[in-house]
PDB file of C-alpha atoms in Angstrom:
ATOM      1  CA  UNK Z   1      27.224 -26.747  37.697  1.00 46.00           C
ATOM      2  CA  UNK Z   2      28.961 -23.821  35.463  1.00 51.00           C
ATOM      3  CA  UNK Z   3      27.048 -25.352  32.159  1.00 53.00           C
ATOM      4  CA  UNK Z   4      23.705 -25.412  33.805  1.00 57.00           C
ATOM      5  CA  UNK Z   5      24.172 -21.784  34.972  1.00 56.00           C
ATOM      6  CA  UNK Z   6      25.375 -20.782  31.446  1.00 60.00           C
ATOM      7  CA  UNK Z   7      22.335 -22.534  29.864  1.00 63.00           C
ATOM      8  CA  UNK Z   8      20.031 -20.683  31.835  1.00 61.00           C
ATOM      9  CA  UNK Z   9      21.621 -17.180  31.024  1.00 67.00           C
ATOM     10  CA  UNK Z  10      21.582 -18.289  27.287  1.00 79.00           C
ATOM     11  CA  UNK Z  11      17.866 -19.297  27.423  1.00 80.00           C
ATOM     12  CA  UNK Z  12      16.907 -16.160  29.316  1.00 82.00           C
ATOM     13  CA  UNK Z  13      19.197 -14.053  26.639  1.00 83.00           C
ATOM     14  CA  UNK Z  14      17.465 -15.877  23.763  1.00 81.00           C
ATOM     15  CA  UNK Z  15      13.974 -15.215  25.190  1.00 83.00           C
ATOM     16  CA  UNK Z  16      14.691 -11.531  25.640  1.00 85.00           C
ATOM     17  CA  UNK Z  17      16.182 -11.386  22.066  1.00 78.00           C
ATOM     18  CA  UNK Z  18      12.737 -12.954  21.013  1.00 76.00           C
ATOM     19  CA  UNK Z  19      10.655 -10.433  22.906  1.00 81.00           C
ATOM     20  CA  UNK Z  20      12.347  -7.749  21.475  1.00 80.00           C
ATOM     21  CA  UNK Z  21      12.265  -8.767  17.819  1.00 77.00           C
ATOM     22  CA  UNK Z  22       8.498  -9.309  18.610  1.00 76.00           C
ATOM     23  CA  UNK Z  23       8.192  -5.676  19.877  1.00 78.00           C
ATOM     24  CA  UNK Z  24      10.168  -4.589  16.841  1.00 76.00           C
ATOM     25  CA  UNK Z  25       7.902  -6.222  14.523  1.00 75.00           C
ATOM     26  CA  UNK Z  26       4.781  -4.762  16.395  1.00 78.00           C
ATOM     27  CA  UNK Z  27       6.199  -1.271  16.312  1.00 80.00           C
ATOM     28  CA  UNK Z  28       6.777  -1.746  12.322  1.00 78.00           C
ATOM     29  CA  UNK Z  29       3.056  -2.811  11.941  1.00 78.00           C
ATOM     30  CA  UNK Z  30       1.692   0.162  14.019  1.00 83.00           C
ATOM     31  CA  UNK Z  31       3.873   2.377  11.890  1.00 80.00           C
ATOM     32  CA  UNK Z  32       2.407   1.180   8.731  1.00 80.00           C
ATOM     33  CA  UNK Z  33      -1.195   1.255   9.645  1.00 83.00           C
ATOM     34  CA  UNK Z  34      -0.658   4.720  11.638  1.00 85.00           C
ATOM     35  CA  UNK Z  35      -0.109   6.303   8.279  1.00 85.00           C
ATOM     36  CA  UNK Z  36      -3.019   4.620   6.388  1.00 87.00           C
ATOM     37  CA  UNK Z  37      -5.558   7.476   7.440  1.00 92.00           C
ATOM     38  CA  UNK Z  38      -3.854   9.688   4.777  1.00 93.00           C
ATOM     39  CA  UNK Z  39      -2.093   7.549   2.547  1.00 92.00           C
ATOM     40  CA  UNK Z  40      -4.939   5.132   1.378  1.00 95.00           C
ATOM     41  CA  UNK Z  41      -7.284   8.084   0.293  1.00 96.00           C
ATOM     42  CA  UNK Z  42      -4.045   9.922  -1.466  1.00 96.00           C
ATOM     43  CA  UNK Z  43      -3.401   6.605  -3.387  1.00 96.00           C
ATOM     44  CA  UNK Z  44      -7.271   6.440  -4.172  1.00 96.00           C
ATOM     45  CA  UNK Z  45      -7.143  10.008  -5.723  1.00 97.00           C
ATOM     46  CA  UNK Z  46      -4.179   9.321  -7.654  1.00 96.00           C
ATOM     47  CA  UNK Z  47      -5.807   5.984  -9.123  1.00 96.00           C
ATOM     48  CA  UNK Z  48      -9.051   7.945  -9.956  1.00 96.00           C
ATOM     49  CA  UNK Z  49      -6.876  10.565 -11.911  1.00 95.00           C
ATOM     50  CA  UNK Z  50      -5.444   7.945 -14.036  1.00 94.00           C
ATOM     51  CA  UNK Z  51      -8.841   6.161 -14.779  1.00 96.00           C
ATOM     52  CA  UNK Z  52      -9.905   9.759 -15.864  1.00 94.00           C
ATOM     53  CA  UNK Z  53      -7.039  10.186 -18.411  1.00 92.00           C
ATOM     54  CA  UNK Z  54      -8.904   8.859 -21.756  1.00 91.00           C
ATOM     55  CA  UNK Z  55     -11.855  11.069 -21.235  1.00 92.00           C
ATOM     56  CA  UNK Z  56      -9.900  14.392 -21.088  1.00 88.00           C
ATOM     57  CA  UNK Z  57      -8.585  14.210 -24.561  1.00 84.00           C
ATOM     58  CA  UNK Z  58      -4.886  14.114 -25.797  1.00 83.00           C
ATOM     59  CA  UNK Z  59      -4.401  17.962 -25.007  1.00 88.00           C
ATOM     60  CA  UNK Z  60      -5.006  17.314 -21.411  1.00 87.00           C
ATOM     61  CA  UNK Z  61      -3.831  13.850 -21.033  1.00 87.00           C
ATOM     62  CA  UNK Z  62      -0.647  15.282 -19.239  1.00 90.00           C
ATOM     63  CA  UNK Z  63      -2.351  17.172 -16.451  1.00 91.00           C
ATOM     64  CA  UNK Z  64      -3.875  14.024 -14.572  1.00 91.00           C
ATOM     65  CA  UNK Z  65      -0.709  11.966 -15.198  1.00 90.00           C
ATOM     66  CA  UNK Z  66       1.612  14.414 -13.774  1.00 94.00           C
ATOM     67  CA  UNK Z  67      -0.888  14.688 -10.740  1.00 95.00           C
ATOM     68  CA  UNK Z  68      -1.114  11.244 -10.184  1.00 94.00           C
ATOM     69  CA  UNK Z  69       2.645  10.708 -10.422  1.00 94.00           C
ATOM     70  CA  UNK Z  70       3.253  13.452  -8.116  1.00 95.00           C
ATOM     71  CA  UNK Z  71       0.511  11.913  -5.590  1.00 96.00           C
ATOM     72  CA  UNK Z  72       2.132   8.486  -5.644  1.00 93.00           C
ATOM     73  CA  UNK Z  73       5.562   9.945  -5.385  1.00 94.00           C
ATOM     74  CA  UNK Z  74       4.646  12.161  -2.502  1.00 94.00           C
ATOM     75  CA  UNK Z  75       2.734   9.736  -0.587  1.00 93.00           C
ATOM     76  CA  UNK Z  76       6.078   7.554  -0.636  1.00 90.00           C
ATOM     77  CA  UNK Z  77       8.298  10.356   0.283  1.00 93.00           C
ATOM     78  CA  UNK Z  78       6.083  11.610   3.133  1.00 92.00           C
ATOM     79  CA  UNK Z  79       5.605   8.030   4.272  1.00 90.00           C
ATOM     80  CA  UNK Z  80       9.161   7.523   4.588  1.00 89.00           C
ATOM     81  CA  UNK Z  81       9.730  10.604   6.259  1.00 91.00           C
ATOM     82  CA  UNK Z  82       7.061  10.202   8.889  1.00 88.00           C
ATOM     83  CA  UNK Z  83       7.475   6.588   9.624  1.00 83.00           C
ATOM     84  CA  UNK Z  84      11.080   5.944   8.840  1.00 83.00           C
ATOM     85  CA  UNK Z  85      10.029   2.843   7.011  1.00 80.00           C
ATOM     86  CA  UNK Z  86      10.719   2.199   3.159  1.00 80.00           C
ATOM     87  CA  UNK Z  87       8.407  -0.521   2.104  1.00 79.00           C
ATOM     88  CA  UNK Z  88       9.791  -2.063  -1.229  1.00 78.00           C
ATOM     89  CA  UNK Z  89       7.816  -5.462  -1.389  1.00 82.00           C
ATOM     90  CA  UNK Z  90       4.875  -7.259   0.295  1.00 85.00           C
ATOM     91  CA  UNK Z  91       5.665  -8.836   3.664  1.00 83.00           C
ATOM     92  CA  UNK Z  92       4.016 -11.943   2.734  1.00 88.00           C
ATOM     93  CA  UNK Z  93       1.621 -14.102   0.355  1.00 93.00           C
ATOM     94  CA  UNK Z  94      -1.585 -12.155   1.423  1.00 93.00           C
ATOM     95  CA  UNK Z  95      -0.224  -8.790   0.789  1.00 92.00           C
ATOM     96  CA  UNK Z  96       1.135  -9.913  -2.749  1.00 94.00           C
ATOM     97  CA  UNK Z  97      -2.344 -11.181  -3.614  1.00 96.00           C
ATOM     98  CA  UNK Z  98      -4.055  -8.134  -2.408  1.00 96.00           C
ATOM     99  CA  UNK Z  99      -1.722  -5.923  -4.776  1.00 94.00           C
ATOM    100  CA  UNK Z 100      -2.225  -8.444  -7.723  1.00 96.00           C
ATOM    101  CA  UNK Z 101      -5.959  -7.862  -7.057  1.00 96.00           C
ATOM    102  CA  UNK Z 102      -5.411  -4.038  -6.880  1.00 95.00           C
ATOM    103  CA  UNK Z 103      -3.603  -4.168 -10.196  1.00 95.00           C
ATOM    104  CA  UNK Z 104      -6.080  -6.342 -11.783  1.00 97.00           C
ATOM    105  CA  UNK Z 105      -8.926  -4.030 -10.974  1.00 96.00           C
ATOM    106  CA  UNK Z 106      -6.814  -0.975 -11.619  1.00 94.00           C
ATOM    107  CA  UNK Z 107      -5.935  -2.554 -15.350  1.00 96.00           C
ATOM    108  CA  UNK Z 108      -9.505  -3.467 -16.254  1.00 97.00           C
ATOM    109  CA  UNK Z 109     -11.034  -0.026 -14.996  1.00 97.00           C
ATOM    110  CA  UNK Z 110      -8.529   1.538 -17.228  1.00 95.00           C
ATOM    111  CA  UNK Z 111      -9.482  -0.675 -20.176  1.00 96.00           C
ATOM    112  CA  UNK Z 112     -13.188   0.105 -19.456  1.00 97.00           C
ATOM    113  CA  UNK Z 113     -12.563   3.709 -19.229  1.00 96.00           C
ATOM    114  CA  UNK Z 114     -11.173   3.771 -22.830  1.00 95.00           C
ATOM    115  CA  UNK Z 115     -13.860   1.807 -24.124  1.00 97.00           C
ATOM    116  CA  UNK Z 116     -16.496   4.178 -22.450  1.00 97.00           C
ATOM    117  CA  UNK Z 117     -14.442   7.243 -23.907  1.00 95.00           C
ATOM    118  CA  UNK Z 118     -14.640   5.891 -27.416  1.00 94.00           C
ATOM    119  CA  UNK Z 119     -18.445   5.310 -26.996  1.00 96.00           C
ATOM    120  CA  UNK Z 120     -18.563   9.027 -25.836  1.00 94.00           C
ATOM    121  CA  UNK Z 121     -19.796   7.915 -22.374  1.00 96.00           C
ATOM    122  CA  UNK Z 122     -17.738  10.607 -20.615  1.00 94.00           C
ATOM    123  CA  UNK Z 123     -20.246  10.695 -17.487  1.00 95.00           C
ATOM    124  CA  UNK Z 124     -19.712   7.081 -16.909  1.00 97.00           C
ATOM    125  CA  UNK Z 125     -15.887   7.437 -16.991  1.00 96.00           C
ATOM    126  CA  UNK Z 126     -16.298   9.845 -14.305  1.00 96.00           C
ATOM    127  CA  UNK Z 127     -18.234   7.325 -12.216  1.00 97.00           C
ATOM    128  CA  UNK Z 128     -15.919   4.630 -13.044  1.00 98.00           C
ATOM    129  CA  UNK Z 129     -12.938   7.088 -11.753  1.00 97.00           C
ATOM    130  CA  UNK Z 130     -14.642   7.667  -8.607  1.00 97.00           C
ATOM    131  CA  UNK Z 131     -15.451   4.098  -8.033  1.00 97.00           C
ATOM    132  CA  UNK Z 132     -12.066   3.019  -8.867  1.00 97.00           C
ATOM    133  CA  UNK Z 133     -10.497   5.677  -6.341  1.00 97.00           C
ATOM    134  CA  UNK Z 134     -12.656   4.498  -3.750  1.00 97.00           C
ATOM    135  CA  UNK Z 135     -12.028   0.853  -4.372  1.00 97.00           C
ATOM    136  CA  UNK Z 136      -8.293   1.582  -4.450  1.00 97.00           C
ATOM    137  CA  UNK Z 137      -8.535   3.474  -1.137  1.00 97.00           C
ATOM    138  CA  UNK Z 138     -10.193   0.632   0.590  1.00 97.00           C
ATOM    139  CA  UNK Z 139      -7.552  -2.121  -0.976  1.00 96.00           C
ATOM    140  CA  UNK Z 140      -4.714   0.210   0.215  1.00 95.00           C
ATOM    141  CA  UNK Z 141      -6.221  -0.156   3.791  1.00 95.00           C
ATOM    142  CA  UNK Z 142      -6.445  -3.705   3.679  1.00 96.00           C
ATOM    143  CA  UNK Z 143      -3.006  -4.014   2.290  1.00 93.00           C
ATOM    144  CA  UNK Z 144      -1.588  -2.124   5.162  1.00 91.00           C
ATOM    145  CA  UNK Z 145      -3.263  -4.055   7.806  1.00 92.00           C
ATOM    146  CA  UNK Z 146      -2.194  -7.358   5.944  1.00 92.00           C
ATOM    147  CA  UNK Z 147       1.417  -6.055   5.717  1.00 89.00           C
ATOM    148  CA  UNK Z 148       1.469  -5.243   9.580  1.00 88.00           C
ATOM    149  CA  UNK Z 149       0.120  -8.582  10.269  1.00 89.00           C
ATOM    150  CA  UNK Z 150       2.215 -10.295   8.008  1.00 89.00           C
ATOM    151  CA  UNK Z 151       5.252  -8.581   9.597  1.00 85.00           C
ATOM    152  CA  UNK Z 152       4.349  -9.506  13.116  1.00 81.00           C
ATOM    153  CA  UNK Z 153       3.890 -13.099  12.002  1.00 81.00           C
ATOM    154  CA  UNK Z 154       7.201 -13.246   9.762  1.00 71.00           C
ATOM    155  CA  UNK Z 155      10.112 -15.618  10.914  1.00 54.00           C
TER     156      UNK Z 155
END
């Protein structure tokens, strides 16, 4: 009799622990996506500034680089302060692939920006920077959603 009573208590304890873990994962996902409204546009702006760098010439190259680094670091610091979370890596494979896609888009946009600058097509560099910034912001939104979903399903 005692063993059945202990098993019932143990089973209920395990169920309560699993519910608590699930609730914690849901809260983490909510915290990540709650900050997307400002982190995504800020990171898109940082990306656009870097894509514009080649068009500004050597004497002004430092300005957008300093601004974009400030944006990226500032987003990280403010995100940690506001959410209490520090995200150091993707939560799962979907997030990883989204980051890889973002880096590929960013790399190719920077290469195209260099070529357009060499060809004297500064207007196209600006258009590319705006497009890349908007794409980066949208991809950050998708990454945050994927992160939240993968944290919730983890384990």
